[in-house]
């Protein structure tokens, strides 16, 4: 079995070594650790050179600064054939059984369909001290309808099979609309295959001042920021634009029920029937303030 870990680095000298150690010490060691550096200007290369000399299954290449989404998609596109691919951030720390547990859960499924493993995490500060937060429990949607509208598991928890890779690399980020890679990966696999959520945390998700993409550990503060952003008219209709982009890439192959959901989100602001469905259909419903915000956004035509 071949397992490739795909890591995008950028000015990661402070935490990169600790993360690489956690990958090397996995109870199920990856066959390859493939790193794409996204234009570092610090001591990252010295660290990478040292690990590549010591471990022949670690390799890296230097690239231009594409930002995280495009850097990870470039890694996926260029990755050699493997049975499974795991995405990895440079500043986290994986628990020893993270890969073993992910592969064990994926191996129980039908390998002829795209499969995606997503996991829980322990949110920490820069010293890996756990932070009191409800954030890690919010990422719980595995179905396609919810993936179109709500935040899903971060990419650093994701492991997917080779079948999923074939669908993912059809999405050209230079031509299509996208905010972040993990959102597209989740939607594509939910469209054509199966998403599996592991409720057991398997990694430390480190938050610090230099996170390219981070989380606010305080749910109340995060929701207040979200409300101000939405009601201030700063929404970019990211959901509907993404749905239109998915229709453009996958529409011809998309199962009819999923195609209908895509059209509903993509064209709700042009079609009253779609808007009503977004407001009333149970497949889009969630508990709490997120659903209230969502209904406001639909009525304002902001999603």
CSV table of C-alpha atoms in Angstrom, one decimal:
chain,number,residue,atom,x,y,z
A,1,UNK,CA,0.0,0.0,0.0
A,2,UNK,CA,1.4,3.4,-1.0
A,3,UNK,CA,0.5,6.5,1.1
A,4,UNK,CA,1.7,9.9,0.1
A,5,UNK,CA,1.6,12.9,2.5
A,6,UNK,CA,1.4,16.2,0.6
A,7,UNK,CA,2.7,19.2,2.5
A,8,UNK,CA,2.9,22.9,1.4
A,9,UNK,CA,5.5,24.9,3.2
A,10,UNK,CA,6.0,28.7,3.4
A,11,UNK,CA,8.3,30.4,5.9
A,12,UNK,CA,7.8,27.5,8.2
A,13,UNK,CA,11.2,27.3,10.0
A,14,UNK,CA,9.6,27.8,13.5
A,15,UNK,CA,7.3,24.7,13.4
A,16,UNK,CA,8.2,22.6,10.4
A,17,UNK,CA,10.7,20.3,12.0
A,18,UNK,CA,8.2,19.3,14.8
A,19,UNK,CA,5.5,18.5,12.2
A,20,UNK,CA,7.9,16.4,10.1
A,21,UNK,CA,9.0,14.5,13.2
A,22,UNK,CA,5.3,13.7,13.8
A,23,UNK,CA,5.0,12.4,10.2
A,24,UNK,CA,8.1,10.3,10.4
A,25,UNK,CA,7.0,8.8,13.7
A,26,UNK,CA,3.6,7.6,12.5
A,27,UNK,CA,2.7,4.1,13.5
A,28,UNK,CA,1.8,3.6,9.8
A,29,UNK,CA,4.7,5.4,8.1
A,30,UNK,CA,3.9,7.2,4.8
A,31,UNK,CA,5.6,5.8,1.7
A,32,UNK,CA,6.4,9.4,0.6
A,33,UNK,CA,6.3,12.8,2.1
A,34,UNK,CA,6.2,15.2,-0.8
A,35,UNK,CA,6.7,18.9,-0.1
A,36,UNK,CA,6.1,21.9,-2.3
A,37,UNK,CA,7.6,25.1,-1.0
A,38,UNK,CA,5.5,28.1,-1.8
A,39,UNK,CA,8.3,30.7,-2.0
A,40,UNK,CA,9.9,30.7,1.4
A,41,UNK,CA,12.4,33.4,2.3
A,42,UNK,CA,13.4,32.2,5.8
A,43,UNK,CA,15.4,29.1,6.9
A,44,UNK,CA,12.8,26.6,5.6
A,45,UNK,CA,15.1,25.2,3.0
A,46,UNK,CA,17.9,24.4,5.4
A,47,UNK,CA,15.3,22.3,7.4
A,48,UNK,CA,14.0,20.6,4.3
A,49,UNK,CA,17.6,19.8,3.1
A,50,UNK,CA,18.4,18.2,6.4
A,51,UNK,CA,15.4,16.0,6.5
A,52,UNK,CA,15.7,14.9,2.8
A,53,UNK,CA,19.3,13.9,3.5
A,54,UNK,CA,18.3,11.8,6.5
A,55,UNK,CA,15.1,10.2,5.1
A,56,UNK,CA,15.0,9.1,1.5
A,57,UNK,CA,11.2,9.0,1.4
A,58,UNK,CA,11.0,12.8,1.9
A,59,UNK,CA,11.4,15.1,-1.1
A,60,UNK,CA,10.7,18.7,-1.9
A,61,UNK,CA,10.6,21.2,-4.8
A,62,UNK,CA,10.7,25.0,-4.8
A,63,UNK,CA,7.9,26.8,-6.4
A,64,UNK,CA,6.6,30.3,-6.9
A,65,UNK,CA,4.2,31.8,-4.3
A,66,UNK,CA,0.8,30.5,-5.3
A,67,UNK,CA,-0.9,30.8,-1.8
A,68,UNK,CA,-2.2,27.7,0.1
A,69,UNK,CA,-5.1,26.7,-2.1
A,70,UNK,CA,-3.2,26.7,-5.4
A,71,UNK,CA,-0.1,25.3,-3.8
A,72,UNK,CA,-2.0,22.3,-2.4
A,73,UNK,CA,-3.9,21.7,-5.7
A,74,UNK,CA,-0.5,21.7,-7.5
A,75,UNK,CA,0.8,19.1,-5.1
A,76,UNK,CA,-2.3,16.9,-5.7
A,77,UNK,CA,-2.0,17.3,-9.5
A,78,UNK,CA,1.7,16.4,-9.6
A,79,UNK,CA,1.6,13.7,-7.0
A,80,UNK,CA,2.7,10.2,-8.2
A,81,UNK,CA,0.4,7.3,-8.1
A,82,UNK,CA,-0.6,6.1,-4.6
A,83,UNK,CA,-3.4,4.4,-2.9
A,84,UNK,CA,-4.0,7.2,-0.5
A,85,UNK,CA,-3.1,10.9,-0.2
A,86,UNK,CA,-3.0,12.9,3.1
A,87,UNK,CA,-2.9,16.7,3.2
A,88,UNK,CA,-0.6,18.2,5.8
A,89,UNK,CA,0.0,21.8,7.1
A,90,UNK,CA,3.5,22.7,8.1
A,91,UNK,CA,2.7,24.0,11.6
A,92,UNK,CA,0.5,21.2,13.2
A,93,UNK,CA,1.5,18.0,15.0
A,94,UNK,CA,-0.1,14.7,14.1
A,95,UNK,CA,-0.9,12.1,16.7
A,96,UNK,CA,1.1,8.8,16.1
A,97,UNK,CA,-1.9,6.8,14.9
A,98,UNK,CA,-3.5,9.5,12.6
A,99,UNK,CA,-2.6,7.8,9.3
A,100,UNK,CA,-3.2,4.3,10.6
A,101,UNK,CA,-6.7,5.2,11.8
A,102,UNK,CA,-7.6,7.1,8.6
A,103,UNK,CA,-6.5,4.3,6.3
A,104,UNK,CA,-8.3,1.7,8.5
A,105,UNK,CA,-11.6,3.6,8.2
A,106,UNK,CA,-11.1,4.2,4.4
A,107,UNK,CA,-10.2,0.5,3.8
A,108,UNK,CA,-13.6,-0.6,5.0
A,109,UNK,CA,-15.3,1.3,2.1
A,110,UNK,CA,-15.7,0.5,-1.6
A,111,UNK,CA,-12.5,1.6,-3.3
A,112,UNK,CA,-14.2,2.0,-6.6
A,113,UNK,CA,-15.8,5.3,-5.5
A,114,UNK,CA,-14.1,8.5,-4.4
A,115,UNK,CA,-13.5,8.4,-0.6
A,116,UNK,CA,-12.5,11.2,1.8
A,117,UNK,CA,-11.6,10.9,5.4
A,118,UNK,CA,-12.0,14.0,7.6
A,119,UNK,CA,-11.1,14.1,11.3
A,120,UNK,CA,-11.6,16.1,14.4
A,121,UNK,CA,-8.7,18.0,15.9
A,122,UNK,CA,-7.5,19.6,19.1
A,123,UNK,CA,-7.2,23.4,18.7
A,124,UNK,CA,-4.1,24.7,20.4
A,125,UNK,CA,-2.0,27.8,20.9
A,126,UNK,CA,1.5,28.1,19.4
A,127,UNK,CA,2.9,26.1,22.3
A,128,UNK,CA,0.5,23.2,21.6
A,129,UNK,CA,-1.5,24.0,24.8
A,130,UNK,CA,-5.1,23.0,24.1
A,131,UNK,CA,-7.5,26.0,23.8
A,132,UNK,CA,-11.0,25.9,25.2
A,133,UNK,CA,-13.1,26.0,22.1
A,134,UNK,CA,-16.2,24.5,20.5
A,135,UNK,CA,-14.8,25.1,17.0
A,136,UNK,CA,-13.5,21.5,16.4
A,137,UNK,CA,-16.9,20.1,17.1
A,138,UNK,CA,-18.6,22.2,14.4
A,139,UNK,CA,-17.2,20.4,11.4
A,140,UNK,CA,-19.6,17.6,11.1
A,141,UNK,CA,-21.2,17.6,7.7
A,142,UNK,CA,-20.5,14.8,5.3
A,143,UNK,CA,-23.4,15.1,2.9
A,144,UNK,CA,-23.4,17.1,-0.3
A,145,UNK,CA,-26.2,19.6,0.5
A,146,UNK,CA,-24.6,20.9,3.6
A,147,UNK,CA,-21.1,20.9,2.0
A,148,UNK,CA,-22.4,23.5,-0.5
A,149,UNK,CA,-23.3,26.0,2.3
A,150,UNK,CA,-21.4,25.4,5.5
A,151,UNK,CA,-17.8,25.1,6.6
A,152,UNK,CA,-16.4,21.6,6.4
A,153,UNK,CA,-13.4,19.9,8.0
A,154,UNK,CA,-10.0,21.7,7.3
A,155,UNK,CA,-7.7,20.2,4.7
A,156,UNK,CA,-5.1,19.3,7.2
A,157,UNK,CA,-7.3,16.5,8.5
A,158,UNK,CA,-8.1,15.1,5.0
A,159,UNK,CA,-7.0,11.7,3.6
A,160,UNK,CA,-8.5,10.6,0.2
A,161,UNK,CA,-8.1,7.6,-2.2
A,162,UNK,CA,-6.7,7.6,-5.7
A,163,UNK,CA,-10.2,7.5,-7.2
A,164,UNK,CA,-10.9,10.8,-5.4
A,165,UNK,CA,-7.7,12.3,-6.8
A,166,UNK,CA,-8.9,11.7,-10.3
A,167,UNK,CA,-12.0,13.8,-9.8
A,168,UNK,CA,-10.2,16.5,-7.8
A,169,UNK,CA,-7.6,17.3,-10.4
A,170,UNK,CA,-10.2,18.0,-13.0
A,171,UNK,CA,-10.8,21.3,-11.2
A,172,UNK,CA,-8.6,24.0,-12.7
A,173,UNK,CA,-8.1,26.7,-10.1
A,174,UNK,CA,-6.7,29.1,-12.8
A,175,UNK,CA,-10.0,28.9,-14.6
A,176,UNK,CA,-12.6,28.3,-11.9
A,177,UNK,CA,-13.8,30.2,-8.9
A,178,UNK,CA,-12.5,28.9,-5.5
A,179,UNK,CA,-11.7,30.3,-2.1
A,180,UNK,CA,-9.8,27.3,-0.6
A,181,UNK,CA,-8.8,23.8,-1.7
A,182,UNK,CA,-10.3,21.8,1.1
A,183,UNK,CA,-13.8,23.2,0.4
A,184,UNK,CA,-13.6,22.0,-3.2
A,185,UNK,CA,-12.2,18.6,-2.3
A,186,UNK,CA,-15.0,18.0,0.2
A,187,UNK,CA,-17.7,19.0,-2.3
A,188,UNK,CA,-16.3,17.0,-5.2
A,189,UNK,CA,-16.0,13.8,-3.1
A,190,UNK,CA,-19.5,14.3,-1.6
A,191,UNK,CA,-20.8,14.7,-5.1
A,192,UNK,CA,-19.4,11.5,-6.5
A,193,UNK,CA,-18.5,9.3,-3.5
A,194,UNK,CA,-18.4,9.2,0.2
A,195,UNK,CA,-17.1,11.5,3.0
A,196,UNK,CA,-16.3,9.8,6.3
A,197,UNK,CA,-16.0,11.8,9.6
A,198,UNK,CA,-13.8,10.5,12.4
A,199,UNK,CA,-15.1,11.9,15.7
A,200,UNK,CA,-11.8,11.1,17.5
A,201,UNK,CA,-9.2,13.9,17.4
A,202,UNK,CA,-6.1,12.8,15.7
A,203,UNK,CA,-3.9,16.0,15.5
A,204,UNK,CA,-3.0,19.3,17.2
A,205,UNK,CA,-4.3,22.2,15.0
A,206,UNK,CA,-1.9,24.9,16.0
A,207,UNK,CA,-3.0,28.6,16.0
A,208,UNK,CA,-0.4,31.4,15.9
A,209,UNK,CA,0.1,34.8,14.5
A,210,UNK,CA,1.5,33.6,11.2
A,211,UNK,CA,-1.2,31.1,10.2
A,212,UNK,CA,-2.0,31.4,6.5
A,213,UNK,CA,-5.5,30.1,7.3
A,214,UNK,CA,-6.6,29.9,10.9
A,215,UNK,CA,-9.5,29.6,13.2
A,216,UNK,CA,-10.9,31.8,15.9
A,217,UNK,CA,-11.2,29.7,19.1
A,218,UNK,CA,-13.9,31.9,20.4
A,219,UNK,CA,-17.3,30.9,18.9
A,220,UNK,CA,-19.0,34.1,20.0
A,221,UNK,CA,-16.3,36.4,18.6
A,222,UNK,CA,-16.3,34.4,15.4
A,223,UNK,CA,-20.0,34.7,14.9
A,224,UNK,CA,-20.0,38.5,15.7
A,225,UNK,CA,-17.3,38.9,13.0
A,226,UNK,CA,-19.4,36.9,10.6
A,227,UNK,CA,-22.6,38.9,11.2
A,228,UNK,CA,-20.8,42.2,10.7
A,229,UNK,CA,-19.3,41.0,7.5
A,230,UNK,CA,-22.5,39.7,6.1
A,231,UNK,CA,-24.7,42.6,7.2
A,232,UNK,CA,-22.1,45.0,6.0
A,233,UNK,CA,-22.7,43.8,2.5
A,234,UNK,CA,-19.1,42.4,2.1
A,235,UNK,CA,-20.2,38.9,1.1
A,236,UNK,CA,-18.8,37.8,-2.3
A,237,UNK,CA,-21.5,35.2,-3.0
A,238,UNK,CA,-18.8,32.6,-2.5
A,239,UNK,CA,-21.3,29.7,-2.3
A,240,UNK,CA,-23.3,30.5,-5.4
A,241,UNK,CA,-20.1,31.2,-7.4
A,242,UNK,CA,-18.6,28.0,-6.2
A,243,UNK,CA,-21.7,26.0,-7.2
A,244,UNK,CA,-21.7,27.6,-10.7
A,245,UNK,CA,-18.0,26.6,-11.0
A,246,UNK,CA,-18.8,23.0,-10.0
A,247,UNK,CA,-21.6,22.9,-12.5
A,248,UNK,CA,-19.2,24.0,-15.2
A,249,UNK,CA,-16.6,21.4,-14.4
A,250,UNK,CA,-18.7,18.4,-13.3
A,251,UNK,CA,-22.2,19.2,-14.4
A,252,UNK,CA,-22.3,16.7,-17.3
A,253,UNK,CA,-21.3,13.8,-15.0
A,254,UNK,CA,-23.0,14.9,-11.8
A,255,UNK,CA,-25.9,12.6,-10.5
A,256,UNK,CA,-29.3,14.2,-11.0
A,257,UNK,CA,-30.1,14.7,-7.4
A,258,UNK,CA,-26.8,16.4,-6.8
A,259,UNK,CA,-27.1,18.4,-10.0
A,260,UNK,CA,-30.5,19.8,-8.8
A,261,UNK,CA,-28.8,20.9,-5.5
A,262,UNK,CA,-26.0,22.6,-7.4
A,263,UNK,CA,-28.5,24.5,-9.6
A,264,UNK,CA,-30.5,25.5,-6.5
A,265,UNK,CA,-27.4,27.1,-4.8
A,266,UNK,CA,-26.0,28.5,-8.1
A,267,UNK,CA,-29.1,30.3,-9.3
A,268,UNK,CA,-31.2,31.0,-6.2
A,269,UNK,CA,-30.9,34.7,-6.7
A,270,UNK,CA,-32.4,34.4,-10.2
A,271,UNK,CA,-35.1,31.9,-9.5
A,272,UNK,CA,-37.7,32.3,-6.7
A,273,UNK,CA,-38.4,28.5,-6.6
A,274,UNK,CA,-34.7,27.9,-5.8
A,275,UNK,CA,-34.7,30.6,-3.1
A,276,UNK,CA,-37.8,29.0,-1.4
A,277,UNK,CA,-36.2,25.6,-1.5
A,278,UNK,CA,-33.0,26.9,0.2
A,279,UNK,CA,-35.2,28.4,3.0
A,280,UNK,CA,-37.5,25.4,3.5
A,281,UNK,CA,-35.8,22.2,2.4
A,282,UNK,CA,-34.7,20.1,5.5
A,283,UNK,CA,-31.5,18.9,3.7
A,284,UNK,CA,-30.0,22.4,4.2
A,285,UNK,CA,-31.0,22.8,7.8
A,286,UNK,CA,-28.7,22.9,10.8
A,287,UNK,CA,-29.1,23.9,14.4
A,288,UNK,CA,-28.3,27.2,16.0
A,289,UNK,CA,-27.1,30.6,14.9
A,290,UNK,CA,-25.6,29.4,11.6
A,291,UNK,CA,-29.0,28.5,10.2
A,292,UNK,CA,-30.4,31.9,11.2
A,293,UNK,CA,-27.5,33.6,9.5
A,294,UNK,CA,-27.9,31.4,6.5
A,295,UNK,CA,-31.6,32.3,6.1
A,296,UNK,CA,-30.8,36.0,6.4
A,297,UNK,CA,-28.1,35.6,3.7
A,298,UNK,CA,-30.6,33.8,1.3
A,299,UNK,CA,-33.2,36.5,1.8
A,300,UNK,CA,-30.5,39.2,1.1
A,301,UNK,CA,-29.1,37.2,-1.8
A,302,UNK,CA,-25.7,37.2,-0.3
A,303,UNK,CA,-24.7,33.5,-0.3
